[in-house]
PDB file of C-alpha atoms and ligand atoms in Angstrom:
ATOM      1  CA  MET A   1       0.000   0.000   0.000  1.00 98.00           C
ATOM      2  CA  LEU A   2       1.291   3.466  -0.922  1.00 98.00           C
ATOM      3  CA  THR A   3       0.569   6.364   1.411  1.00 98.00           C
ATOM      4  CA  THR A   4       2.620   9.315   0.169  1.00 98.00           C
ATOM      5  CA  ILE A   5       2.569  11.265  -3.067  1.00 98.00           C
ATOM      6  CA  ASP A   6       6.275  10.511  -3.575  1.00 98.00           C
ATOM      7  CA  GLU A   7       5.638   6.775  -3.200  1.00 98.00           C
ATOM      8  CA  LEU A   8       2.826   6.924  -5.743  1.00 98.00           C
ATOM      9  CA  ARG A   9       4.891   8.918  -8.212  1.00 98.00           C
ATOM     10  CA  ASN A  10       7.891   6.603  -7.808  1.00 98.00           C
ATOM     11  CA  TRP A  11       5.718   3.531  -8.248  1.00 98.00           C
ATOM     12  CA  SER A  12       4.214   5.001 -11.421  1.00 98.00           C
ATOM     13  CA  ASN A  13       7.648   6.008 -12.761  1.00 98.00           C
ATOM     14  CA  GLU A  14       8.893   2.469 -12.169  1.00 98.00           C
ATOM     15  CA  GLN A  15       6.027   1.001 -14.172  1.00 98.00           C
ATOM     16  CA  HIS A  16       6.650   3.388 -17.051  1.00 98.00           C
ATOM     17  CA  ALA A  17      10.399   2.703 -16.910  1.00 98.00           C
ATOM     18  CA  ALA A  18       9.559  -0.990 -17.306  1.00 98.00           C
ATOM     19  CA  GLY A  19       7.501  -0.145 -20.384  1.00 98.00           C
ATOM     20  CA  LEU A  20       4.155  -0.725 -18.655  1.00 98.00           C
ATOM     21  CA  THR A  21       0.998   1.384 -18.843  1.00 98.00           C
ATOM     22  CA  VAL A  22      -0.762   2.625 -15.698  1.00 98.00           C
ATOM     23  CA  GLY A  23      -4.511   2.837 -15.107  1.00 98.00           C
ATOM     24  CA  PHE A  24      -5.818   4.928 -12.232  1.00 98.00           C
ATOM     25  CA  VAL A  25      -9.118   4.525 -10.379  1.00 98.00           C
ATOM     26  CA  PRO A  26      -9.836   7.346  -7.902  1.00 98.00           C
ATOM     27  CA  THR A  27     -12.366   6.412  -5.172  1.00 98.00           C
ATOM     28  CA  MET A  28     -13.489   7.430  -1.718  1.00 98.00           C
ATOM     29  CA  GLY A  29     -13.560   3.796  -0.584  1.00 98.00           C
ATOM     30  CA  ALA A  30     -16.519   1.829   0.819  1.00 98.00           C
ATOM     31  CA  LEU A  31     -16.065  -0.125  -2.358  1.00 98.00           C
ATOM     32  CA  HIS A  32     -18.877  -1.892  -4.188  1.00 98.00           C
ATOM     33  CA  GLU A  33     -19.387  -3.540  -7.573  1.00 98.00           C
ATOM     34  CA  GLY A  34     -19.541  -0.114  -9.255  1.00 98.00           C
ATOM     35  CA  HIS A  35     -15.998   0.675  -8.153  1.00 98.00           C
ATOM     36  CA  LEU A  36     -14.860  -2.831  -9.038  1.00 98.00           C
ATOM     37  CA  SER A  37     -16.161  -2.432 -12.590  1.00 98.00           C
ATOM     38  CA  LEU A  38     -13.711   0.472 -12.944  1.00 98.00           C
ATOM     39  CA  VAL A  39     -10.880  -1.661 -11.561  1.00 98.00           C
ATOM     40  CA  LYS A  40     -11.786  -4.416 -14.016  1.00 98.00           C
ATOM     41  CA  ALA A  41     -11.790  -1.962 -16.929  1.00 98.00           C
ATOM     42  CA  ALA A  42      -8.417  -0.595 -15.802  1.00 98.00           C
ATOM     43  CA  ASN A  43      -6.987  -4.122 -15.500  1.00 98.00           C
ATOM     44  CA  GLU A  44      -8.186  -4.904 -19.009  1.00 98.00           C
ATOM     45  CA  ARG A  45      -6.872  -1.756 -20.644  1.00 98.00           C
ATOM     46  CA  CYS A  46      -3.663  -1.138 -18.701  1.00 98.00           C
ATOM     47  CA  ASP A  47      -0.723  -3.258 -17.567  1.00 98.00           C
ATOM     48  CA  LYS A  48      -0.860  -1.940 -13.992  1.00 98.00           C
ATOM     49  CA  THR A  49      -3.701  -0.459 -11.989  1.00 98.00           C
ATOM     50  CA  VAL A  50      -3.646   1.824  -8.971  1.00 98.00           C
ATOM     51  CA  VAL A  51      -6.764   2.539  -6.928  1.00 98.00           C
ATOM     52  CA  SER A  52      -6.826   5.536  -4.598  1.00 98.00           C
ATOM     53  CA  VAL A  53      -8.966   5.485  -1.474  1.00 98.00           C
ATOM     54  CA  PHE A  54      -9.342   8.988  -0.078  1.00 98.00           C
ATOM     55  CA  VAL A  55     -12.376  10.672   1.442  1.00 98.00           C
ATOM     56  CA  ASN A  56     -11.667  14.159   0.200  1.00 98.00           C
ATOM     57  CA  PRO A  57     -12.697  16.795   2.759  1.00 98.00           C
ATOM     58  CA  ALA A  58     -12.510  19.570   0.131  1.00 98.00           C
ATOM     59  CA  GLN A  59     -15.535  18.253  -1.762  1.00 98.00           C
ATOM     60  CA  PHE A  60     -17.867  18.204   1.259  1.00 98.00           C
ATOM     61  CA  ALA A  61     -19.621  21.298   2.632  1.00 97.00           C
ATOM     62  CA  PRO A  62     -19.581  21.664   6.446  1.00 96.00           C
ATOM     63  CA  ASN A  63     -23.212  20.446   6.668  1.00 94.00           C
ATOM     64  CA  GLU A  64     -22.525  17.332   4.561  1.00 96.00           C
ATOM     65  CA  ASP A  65     -21.570  13.777   5.488  1.00 96.00           C
ATOM     66  CA  PHE A  66     -17.737  13.978   5.504  1.00 98.00           C
ATOM     67  CA  HIS A  67     -17.437  12.767   9.095  1.00 97.00           C
ATOM     68  CA  LYS A  68     -19.968   9.972   8.830  1.00 96.00           C
ATOM     69  CA  TYR A  69     -18.851   8.853   5.334  1.00 97.00           C
ATOM     70  CA  PRO A  70     -18.079   5.081   5.622  1.00 97.00           C
ATOM     71  CA  ARG A  71     -14.373   4.157   5.830  1.00 98.00           C
ATOM     72  CA  PRO A  72     -14.179   0.343   5.902  1.00 98.00           C
ATOM     73  CA  LEU A  73     -10.539   0.331   4.767  1.00 98.00           C
ATOM     74  CA  GLU A  74      -9.670  -3.218   5.826  1.00 98.00           C
ATOM     75  CA  ASN A  75     -12.575  -4.630   3.902  1.00 98.00           C
ATOM     76  CA  ASP A  76     -11.764  -2.418   0.895  1.00 98.00           C
ATOM     77  CA  LEU A  77      -8.222  -3.799   0.816  1.00 98.00           C
ATOM     78  CA  LYS A  78      -9.586  -7.342   0.982  1.00 98.00           C
ATOM     79  CA  VAL A  79     -12.053  -6.694  -1.822  1.00 98.00           C
ATOM     80  CA  LEU A  80      -9.313  -5.184  -3.992  1.00 98.00           C
ATOM     81  CA  LYS A  81      -7.075  -8.184  -3.384  1.00 97.00           C
ATOM     82  CA  SER A  82      -9.661 -10.430  -4.967  1.00 97.00           C
ATOM     83  CA  ALA A  83     -10.214  -7.915  -7.791  1.00 97.00           C
ATOM     84  CA  GLY A  84      -6.771  -8.444  -9.310  1.00 96.00           C
ATOM     85  CA  ALA A  85      -4.785  -6.954  -6.403  1.00 91.00           C
ATOM     86  CA  PRO A  86      -4.122  -3.532  -7.885  1.00 97.00           C
ATOM     87  CA  GLU A  87      -1.687  -1.171  -6.151  1.00 98.00           C
ATOM     88  CA  VAL A  88      -3.558   0.923  -3.586  1.00 98.00           C
ATOM     89  CA  PHE A  89      -2.915   4.562  -2.678  1.00 98.00           C
ATOM     90  CA  VAL A  90      -4.299   5.615   0.705  1.00 98.00           C
ATOM     91  CA  PRO A  91      -3.003   9.084   1.607  1.00 98.00           C
ATOM     92  CA  SER A  92      -3.836  10.904   4.830  1.00 98.00           C
ATOM     93  CA  VAL A  93      -5.618  14.257   4.756  1.00 98.00           C
ATOM     94  CA  ALA A  94      -2.329  15.873   5.886  1.00 98.00           C
ATOM     95  CA  GLU A  95      -0.493  14.257   2.948  1.00 98.00           C
ATOM     96  CA  MET A  96      -2.955  15.692   0.443  1.00 98.00           C
ATOM     97  CA  TYR A  97      -3.563  19.005   2.216  1.00 98.00           C
ATOM     98  CA  PRO A  98      -0.460  19.854   4.276  1.00 98.00           C
ATOM     99  CA  ASP A  99      -0.456  22.927   6.503  1.00 98.00           C
ATOM    100  CA  GLY A 100      -0.495  26.034   4.369  1.00 98.00           C
ATOM    101  CA  PHE A 101      -2.161  24.326   1.390  1.00 98.00           C
ATOM    102  CA  ASP A 102      -3.821  27.178  -0.462  1.00 98.00           C
ATOM    103  CA  ALA A 103      -4.845  26.161  -3.984  1.00 98.00           C
ATOM    104  CA  SER A 104      -8.122  25.328  -5.613  1.00 98.00           C
ATOM    105  CA  VAL A 105      -9.112  24.388  -9.144  1.00 98.00           C
ATOM    106  CA  HIS A 106     -12.202  26.099 -10.481  1.00 98.00           C
ATOM    107  CA  ILE A 107     -13.896  24.761 -13.599  1.00 98.00           C
ATOM    108  CA  GLY A 108     -16.677  26.999 -14.963  1.00 96.00           C
ATOM    109  CA  GLY A 109     -19.616  26.040 -17.186  1.00 96.00           C
ATOM    110  CA  VAL A 110     -20.294  22.366 -16.599  1.00 98.00           C
ATOM    111  CA  SER A 111     -19.710  22.640 -12.844  1.00 98.00           C
ATOM    112  CA  GLN A 112     -22.344  25.357 -12.365  1.00 98.00           C
ATOM    113  CA  PRO A 113     -25.785  23.712 -12.806  1.00 98.00           C
ATOM    114  CA  PHE A 114     -27.374  20.744 -10.980  1.00 98.00           C
ATOM    115  CA  GLU A 115     -24.909  19.491  -8.335  1.00 98.00           C
ATOM    116  CA  GLY A 116     -23.176  22.874  -8.529  1.00 98.00           C
ATOM    117  CA  GLN A 117     -26.396  24.614  -7.426  1.00 98.00           C
ATOM    118  CA  PHE A 118     -26.974  22.302  -4.473  1.00 98.00           C
ATOM    119  CA  ARG A 119     -23.329  21.701  -3.537  1.00 98.00           C
ATOM    120  CA  PRO A 120     -21.494  24.949  -4.377  1.00 96.00           C
ATOM    121  CA  VAL A 121     -18.045  23.857  -3.123  1.00 95.00           C
ATOM    122  CA  HIS A 122     -18.265  20.300  -4.396  1.00 98.00           C
ATOM    123  CA  PHE A 123     -16.732  20.451  -7.869  1.00 98.00           C
ATOM    124  CA  SER A 124     -13.827  22.724  -6.993  1.00 98.00           C
ATOM    125  CA  GLY A 125     -13.020  20.185  -4.271  1.00 98.00           C
ATOM    126  CA  VAL A 126     -13.300  17.355  -6.792  1.00 98.00           C
ATOM    127  CA  ALA A 127     -11.241  19.124  -9.474  1.00 98.00           C
ATOM    128  CA  THR A 128      -8.539  20.050  -6.959  1.00 98.00           C
ATOM    129  CA  VAL A 129      -8.111  16.543  -5.583  1.00 98.00           C
ATOM    130  CA  VAL A 130      -8.360  14.872  -8.984  1.00 99.00           C
ATOM    131  CA  LEU A 131      -5.693  17.170 -10.439  1.00 98.00           C
ATOM    132  CA  LYS A 132      -3.448  16.435  -7.443  1.00 98.00           C
ATOM    133  CA  LEU A 133      -4.038  12.696  -7.903  1.00 98.00           C
ATOM    134  CA  PHE A 134      -3.345  12.945 -11.640  1.00 98.00           C
ATOM    135  CA  ASN A 135      -0.114  14.867 -11.015  1.00 98.00           C
ATOM    136  CA  ALA A 136       0.992  12.342  -8.416  1.00 98.00           C
ATOM    137  CA  GLY A 137      -0.163   9.212 -10.263  1.00 98.00           C
ATOM    138  CA  GLN A 138       1.040  10.079 -13.781  1.00 98.00           C
ATOM    139  CA  ALA A 139      -1.386   7.498 -15.149  1.00 98.00           C
ATOM    140  CA  ASP A 140      -2.008   6.806 -18.818  1.00 98.00           C
ATOM    141  CA  ILE A 141      -5.748   6.326 -18.368  1.00 99.00           C
ATOM    142  CA  ALA A 142      -8.002   7.336 -15.448  1.00 99.00           C
ATOM    143  CA  PHE A 143     -11.297   5.512 -14.976  1.00 98.00           C
ATOM    144  CA  PHE A 144     -14.512   7.168 -13.811  1.00 99.00           C
ATOM    145  CA  GLY A 145     -18.126   6.009 -13.494  1.00 98.00           C
ATOM    146  CA  GLN A 146     -21.030   7.436 -15.457  1.00 98.00           C
ATOM    147  CA  LYS A 147     -22.862   7.295 -12.103  1.00 98.00           C
ATOM    148  CA  ASP A 148     -21.345  10.720 -11.385  1.00 98.00           C
ATOM    149  CA  TYR A 149     -22.149  12.119 -14.812  1.00 99.00           C
ATOM    150  CA  GLN A 150     -21.499  15.771 -14.050  1.00 98.00           C
ATOM    151  CA  GLN A 151     -18.217  14.878 -12.332  1.00 98.00           C
ATOM    152  CA  VAL A 152     -17.065  13.227 -15.564  1.00 98.00           C
ATOM    153  CA  CYS A 153     -17.924  16.426 -17.468  1.00 98.00           C
ATOM    154  CA  VAL A 154     -15.953  18.511 -14.962  1.00 98.00           C
ATOM    155  CA  VAL A 155     -12.924  16.175 -15.057  1.00 98.00           C
ATOM    156  CA  ARG A 156     -12.952  16.065 -18.872  1.00 98.00           C
ATOM    157  CA  LYS A 157     -13.111  19.860 -19.063  1.00 98.00           C
ATOM    158  CA  MET A 158     -10.278  20.203 -16.558  1.00 98.00           C
ATOM    159  CA  VAL A 159      -8.100  17.739 -18.470  1.00 98.00           C
ATOM    160  CA  SER A 160      -8.808  19.487 -21.741  1.00 98.00           C
ATOM    161  CA  ASP A 161      -8.520  23.116 -20.549  1.00 98.00           C
ATOM    162  CA  LEU A 162      -5.444  22.516 -18.384  1.00 98.00           C
ATOM    163  CA  ASN A 163      -3.671  20.111 -20.783  1.00 98.00           C
ATOM    164  CA  VAL A 164      -3.442  17.305 -18.245  1.00 98.00           C
ATOM    165  CA  PRO A 165      -1.669  14.376 -19.928  1.00 98.00           C
ATOM    166  CA  VAL A 166      -4.123  11.588 -19.079  1.00 98.00           C
ATOM    167  CA  LYS A 167      -6.917   9.858 -20.998  1.00 98.00           C
ATOM    168  CA  ILE A 168     -10.333   9.637 -19.350  1.00 99.00           C
ATOM    169  CA  ALA A 169     -12.346   6.412 -19.634  1.00 99.00           C
ATOM    170  CA  VAL A 170     -15.974   6.294 -18.510  1.00 98.00           C
ATOM    171  CA  CYS A 171     -17.647   3.069 -17.358  1.00 98.00           C
ATOM    172  CA  PRO A 172     -21.405   2.365 -17.303  1.00 98.00           C
ATOM    173  CA  ILE A 173     -23.504   2.625 -14.122  1.00 99.00           C
ATOM    174  CA  VAL A 174     -23.614  -0.632 -12.153  1.00 98.00           C
ATOM    175  CA  ARG A 175     -27.036  -1.191 -10.582  1.00 98.00           C
ATOM    176  CA  GLU A 176     -28.575  -3.406  -7.912  1.00 98.00           C
ATOM    177  CA  PRO A 177     -30.984  -6.071  -9.256  1.00 98.00           C
ATOM    178  CA  ASP A 178     -33.966  -3.725  -8.624  1.00 98.00           C
ATOM    179  CA  GLY A 179     -32.316  -0.898 -10.580  1.00 98.00           C
ATOM    180  CA  LEU A 180     -30.912   1.274  -7.767  1.00 98.00           C
ATOM    181  CA  ALA A 181     -27.535   2.643  -8.845  1.00 98.00           C
ATOM    182  CA  MET A 182     -24.847   1.283  -6.538  1.00 98.00           C
ATOM    183  CA  SER A 183     -23.446   3.942  -4.213  1.00 98.00           C
ATOM    184  CA  SER A 184     -21.456   3.991  -0.996  1.00 97.00           C
ATOM    185  CA  ARG A 185     -24.265   6.164   0.387  1.00 97.00           C
ATOM    186  CA  ASN A 186     -26.897   3.439  -0.141  1.00 98.00           C
ATOM    187  CA  ARG A 187     -25.718   1.933   3.142  1.00 97.00           C
ATOM    188  CA  TYR A 188     -27.189   4.947   4.972  1.00 97.00           C
ATOM    189  CA  LEU A 189     -30.700   3.873   3.889  1.00 98.00           C
ATOM    190  CA  SER A 190     -33.084   2.189   6.325  1.00 98.00           C
ATOM    191  CA  ALA A 191     -34.728  -1.002   5.006  1.00 98.00           C
ATOM    192  CA  GLU A 192     -37.896   0.952   4.204  1.00 98.00           C
ATOM    193  CA  HIS A 193     -36.038   3.764   2.422  1.00 98.00           C
ATOM    194  CA  ARG A 194     -33.935   1.213   0.534  1.00 98.00           C
ATOM    195  CA  ARG A 195     -37.191  -0.363  -0.679  1.00 98.00           C
ATOM    196  CA  GLN A 196     -38.507   3.040  -1.783  1.00 98.00           C
ATOM    197  CA  ALA A 197     -35.251   3.967  -3.547  1.00 98.00           C
ATOM    198  CA  VAL A 198     -36.214   1.882  -6.579  1.00 98.00           C
ATOM    199  CA  VAL A 199     -38.311   4.876  -7.722  1.00 98.00           C
ATOM    200  CA  LEU A 200     -35.182   6.726  -8.865  1.00 99.00           C
ATOM    201  CA  SER A 201     -34.227   4.291 -11.628  1.00 98.00           C
ATOM    202  CA  ARG A 202     -37.933   3.804 -12.363  1.00 98.00           C
ATOM    203  CA  SER A 203     -38.295   7.522 -12.994  1.00 98.00           C
ATOM    204  CA  LEU A 204     -35.404   7.383 -15.458  1.00 98.00           C
ATOM    205  CA  ALA A 205     -37.018   4.427 -17.228  1.00 98.00           C
ATOM    206  CA  GLU A 206     -40.283   6.392 -17.348  1.00 98.00           C
ATOM    207  CA  ALA A 207     -38.476   9.401 -18.829  1.00 98.00           C
ATOM    208  CA  GLU A 208     -36.786   7.181 -21.381  1.00 98.00           C
ATOM    209  CA  ARG A 209     -40.135   5.664 -22.369  1.00 98.00           C
ATOM    210  CA  LEU A 210     -41.685   9.119 -22.784  1.00 98.00           C
ATOM    211  CA  ILE A 211     -38.782  10.321 -24.928  1.00 98.00           C
ATOM    212  CA  SER A 212     -38.062   7.229 -27.011  1.00 97.00           C
ATOM    213  CA  VAL A 213     -41.508   5.645 -27.364  1.00 98.00           C
ATOM    214  CA  LYS A 214     -44.000   8.487 -26.834  1.00 98.00           C
ATOM    215  CA  LYS A 215     -41.754  11.026 -28.581  1.00 97.00           C
ATOM    216  CA  GLU A 216     -42.499  13.550 -25.842  1.00 98.00           C
ATOM    217  CA  GLN A 217     -40.522  16.692 -26.568  1.00 98.00           C
ATOM    218  CA  LYS A 218     -41.583  18.964 -23.697  1.00 98.00           C
ATOM    219  CA  VAL A 219     -39.115  18.602 -20.851  1.00 98.00           C
ATOM    220  CA  LYS A 220     -41.626  19.981 -18.349  1.00 98.00           C
ATOM    221  CA  ASN A 221     -43.923  16.996 -19.005  1.00 98.00           C
ATOM    222  CA  ILE A 222     -41.012  14.573 -18.598  1.00 98.00           C
ATOM    223  CA  VAL A 223     -39.900  16.201 -15.359  1.00 98.00           C
ATOM    224  CA  ALA A 224     -43.482  16.169 -14.044  1.00 98.00           C
ATOM    225  CA  ALA A 225     -43.757  12.431 -14.753  1.00 98.00           C
ATOM    226  CA  MET A 226     -40.395  11.752 -13.099  1.00 98.00           C
ATOM    227  CA  THR A 227     -41.311  13.787 -10.026  1.00 98.00           C
ATOM    228  CA  LYS A 228     -44.604  11.930  -9.742  1.00 98.00           C
ATOM    229  CA  THR A 229     -42.844   8.554  -9.955  1.00 98.00           C
ATOM    230  CA  ILE A 230     -40.277   9.582  -7.334  1.00 98.00           C
ATOM    231  CA  CYS A 231     -42.565  11.281  -4.828  1.00 98.00           C
ATOM    232  CA  THR A 232     -45.833   9.327  -4.927  1.00 98.00           C
ATOM    233  CA  ASP A 233     -46.138   7.291  -1.700  1.00 98.00           C
ATOM    234  CA  THR A 234     -42.472   7.737  -0.796  1.00 98.00           C
ATOM    235  CA  ASP A 235     -40.460   9.923   1.577  1.00 98.00           C
ATOM    236  CA  PHE A 236     -38.379  11.363  -1.293  1.00 98.00           C
ATOM    237  CA  THR A 237     -38.028  15.024  -2.155  1.00 98.00           C
ATOM    238  CA  VAL A 238     -36.487  15.974  -5.489  1.00 98.00           C
ATOM    239  CA  ASP A 239     -33.548  18.404  -5.589  1.00 98.00           C
ATOM    240  CA  TYR A 240     -33.608  18.416  -9.372  1.00 98.00           C
ATOM    241  CA  ALA A 241     -34.767  16.328 -12.307  1.00 98.00           C
ATOM    242  CA  ALA A 242     -33.695  17.721 -15.650  1.00 98.00           C
ATOM    243  CA  VAL A 243     -32.894  16.984 -19.256  1.00 98.00           C
ATOM    244  CA  ALA A 244     -29.659  18.461 -20.564  1.00 98.00           C
ATOM    245  CA  ASP A 245     -27.213  18.499 -23.434  1.00 98.00           C
ATOM    246  CA  PRO A 246     -24.866  15.576 -22.664  1.00 98.00           C
ATOM    247  CA  GLU A 247     -21.719  17.616 -23.290  1.00 97.00           C
ATOM    248  CA  THR A 248     -22.400  21.199 -22.215  1.00 97.00           C
ATOM    249  CA  LEU A 249     -24.968  20.193 -19.535  1.00 98.00           C
ATOM    250  CA  ARG A 250     -27.098  23.097 -20.706  1.00 98.00           C
ATOM    251  CA  GLU A 251     -30.640  22.420 -19.544  1.00 98.00           C
ATOM    252  CA  LEU A 252     -33.168  21.830 -22.340  1.00 98.00           C
ATOM    253  CA  ASP A 253     -36.823  22.862 -22.501  1.00 98.00           C
ATOM    254  CA  ILE A 254     -37.555  21.043 -25.736  1.00 98.00           C
ATOM    255  CA  ILE A 255     -35.998  17.826 -26.979  1.00 98.00           C
ATOM    256  CA  ASP A 256     -35.373  18.331 -30.668  1.00 96.00           C
ATOM    257  CA  PRO A 257     -33.826  15.280 -32.398  1.00 95.00           C
ATOM    258  CA  LEU A 258     -32.709  17.580 -35.224  1.00 95.00           C
ATOM    259  CA  LYS A 259     -30.565  19.509 -32.770  1.00 95.00           C
ATOM    260  CA  HIS A 260     -29.432  16.709 -30.457  1.00 95.00           C
ATOM    261  CA  SER A 261     -28.286  13.159 -31.118  1.00 97.00           C
ATOM    262  CA  ALA A 262     -28.562  12.364 -27.399  1.00 98.00           C
ATOM    263  CA  VAL A 263     -29.708  13.907 -24.140  1.00 98.00           C
ATOM    264  CA  VAL A 264     -28.840  13.195 -20.525  1.00 98.00           C
ATOM    265  CA  ILE A 265     -31.440  12.979 -17.792  1.00 98.00           C
ATOM    266  CA  LEU A 266     -30.034  13.959 -14.418  1.00 98.00           C
ATOM    267  CA  LEU A 267     -31.646  13.675 -11.031  1.00 98.00           C
ATOM    268  CA  ALA A 268     -30.891  14.150  -7.353  1.00 98.00           C
ATOM    269  CA  ALA A 269     -33.304  13.335  -4.567  1.00 98.00           C
ATOM    270  CA  LYS A 270     -33.240  13.184  -0.787  1.00 98.00           C
ATOM    271  CA  ILE A 271     -34.752  10.618   1.509  1.00 98.00           C
ATOM    272  CA  GLY A 272     -34.313  11.148   5.235  1.00 97.00           C
ATOM    273  CA  THR A 273     -30.769  12.496   5.538  1.00 96.00           C
ATOM    274  CA  THR A 274     -29.500  10.642   2.465  1.00 98.00           C
ATOM    275  CA  ARG A 275     -29.052  12.310  -0.893  1.00 98.00           C
ATOM    276  CA  LEU A 276     -28.846  10.113  -4.001  1.00 98.00           C
ATOM    277  CA  ILE A 277     -28.082  10.930  -7.636  1.00 98.00           C
ATOM    278  CA  ASP A 278     -28.714   9.001 -10.829  1.00 99.00           C
ATOM    279  CA  ASN A 279     -28.753   9.639 -14.565  1.00 99.00           C
ATOM    280  CA  ALA A 280     -29.350   8.127 -17.978  1.00 98.00           C
ATOM    281  CA  VAL A 281     -28.084   9.039 -21.425  1.00 98.00           C
ATOM    282  CA  ILE A 282     -30.716   8.624 -24.116  1.00 98.00           C
ATOM    283  CA  GLU A 283     -29.792   8.390 -27.778  1.00 97.00           C
ATOM    284  CA  LEU A 284     -32.417  10.096 -29.934  1.00 96.00           C
TER     285      LEU A 284
HETATM  286  P1  AMP B   1     -16.787   7.444  -5.161  1.00 52.40           P
HETATM  287  O1  AMP B   1     -16.066   6.474  -4.289  1.00 52.40           O
HETATM  288  O2  AMP B   1     -18.242   7.535  -4.883  1.00 52.40           O
HETATM  289  O3  AMP B   1     -16.096   8.788  -5.229  1.00 52.40           O
HETATM  290  O4  AMP B   1     -16.701   6.857  -6.638  1.00 52.40           O
HETATM  291  C1  AMP B   1     -15.460   6.545  -7.224  1.00 52.40           C
HETATM  292  C2  AMP B   1     -15.682   6.249  -8.682  1.00 52.40           C
HETATM  293  O5  AMP B   1     -16.562   5.126  -8.804  1.00 52.40           O
HETATM  294  C3  AMP B   1     -16.332   7.416  -9.434  1.00 52.40           C
HETATM  295  O6  AMP B   1     -15.742   7.527 -10.721  1.00 52.40           O
HETATM  296  C4  AMP B   1     -17.777   6.966  -9.517  1.00 52.40           C
HETATM  297  O7  AMP B   1     -18.479   7.520 -10.612  1.00 52.40           O
HETATM  298  C5  AMP B   1     -17.617   5.467  -9.677  1.00 52.40           C
HETATM  299  N1  AMP B   1     -18.863   4.796  -9.288  1.00 52.40           N
HETATM  300  C6  AMP B   1     -19.542   4.952  -8.127  1.00 52.40           C
HETATM  301  N2  AMP B   1     -20.692   4.226  -8.151  1.00 52.40           N
HETATM  302  C7  AMP B   1     -20.726   3.625  -9.375  1.00 52.40           C
HETATM  303  C8  AMP B   1     -21.671   2.758 -10.015  1.00 52.40           C
HETATM  304  N3  AMP B   1     -22.796   2.368  -9.436  1.00 52.40           N
HETATM  305  N4  AMP B   1     -21.379   2.324 -11.265  1.00 52.40           N
HETATM  306  C9  AMP B   1     -20.240   2.731 -11.894  1.00 52.40           C
HETATM  307  N5  AMP B   1     -19.324   3.547 -11.341  1.00 52.40           N
HETATM  308  C10 AMP B   1     -19.565   3.989 -10.095  1.00 52.40           C
END
């Protein structure tokens, strides 16, 4: 296990010196099948894989769940061992943010709507830590999940605008058998709320049916149907449900297949103290 930035950089340099490619999977731990799908993709596409496990304080607001975020490190290490035993990078907060640390990466545009509205500090925290991890890890390809769709847009924009020499690979959302997108935060749900959480993926399926089968073009009708699916007879409240351009994340009012070859449906909803996000890309 590597714990310092120097160790990670040296490890990566050694792999490259031996002519090997490096895949990087950044995570906050509490690993599940979603994370492991990224590790599998990295193992397939790269000679060596490194997985980081770091709960990044900079991407949580003071009222969010940084302190209660699950940190089952021993189990994570065990799980990774049976997932091809990648190298693991587990830095301390002091290693990543030493005394006097005073930088932050701001990405405009794609970080502003949706999560950016509800979690104003989130994406600068994400961009800052991801850039630090990229600089330390020197990977050839970094693997992210479509589960965090807007995060992928922010990371891509950062890599492109700041000329970061890494390729970004995006892996599909891994879901529970009932459709709930896997998330480390699902473990916060009570049994009853876990049962209700199926409405999130159902609302995306409903939106997809309206768009692809019913040819509904008015986003307000799609959002109304999604909200109804999510909130009827459940304890959910919706932070946002929206249809957007899959690249710019500009919100759409009308879905016009002549203007768009695909759209992304994004949603965030709260149940009790747990906030969940999900999304679906729909080809038109
Ligand atoms: P996290 O530990 O939540 O920061 O997630 C680490 C990486 O795993 C991110 O790139 C996520 O998008 C990805 N990820 C999380 N959940 C899933 C999932 N259900 N399917 C695919 N990727 C996921």
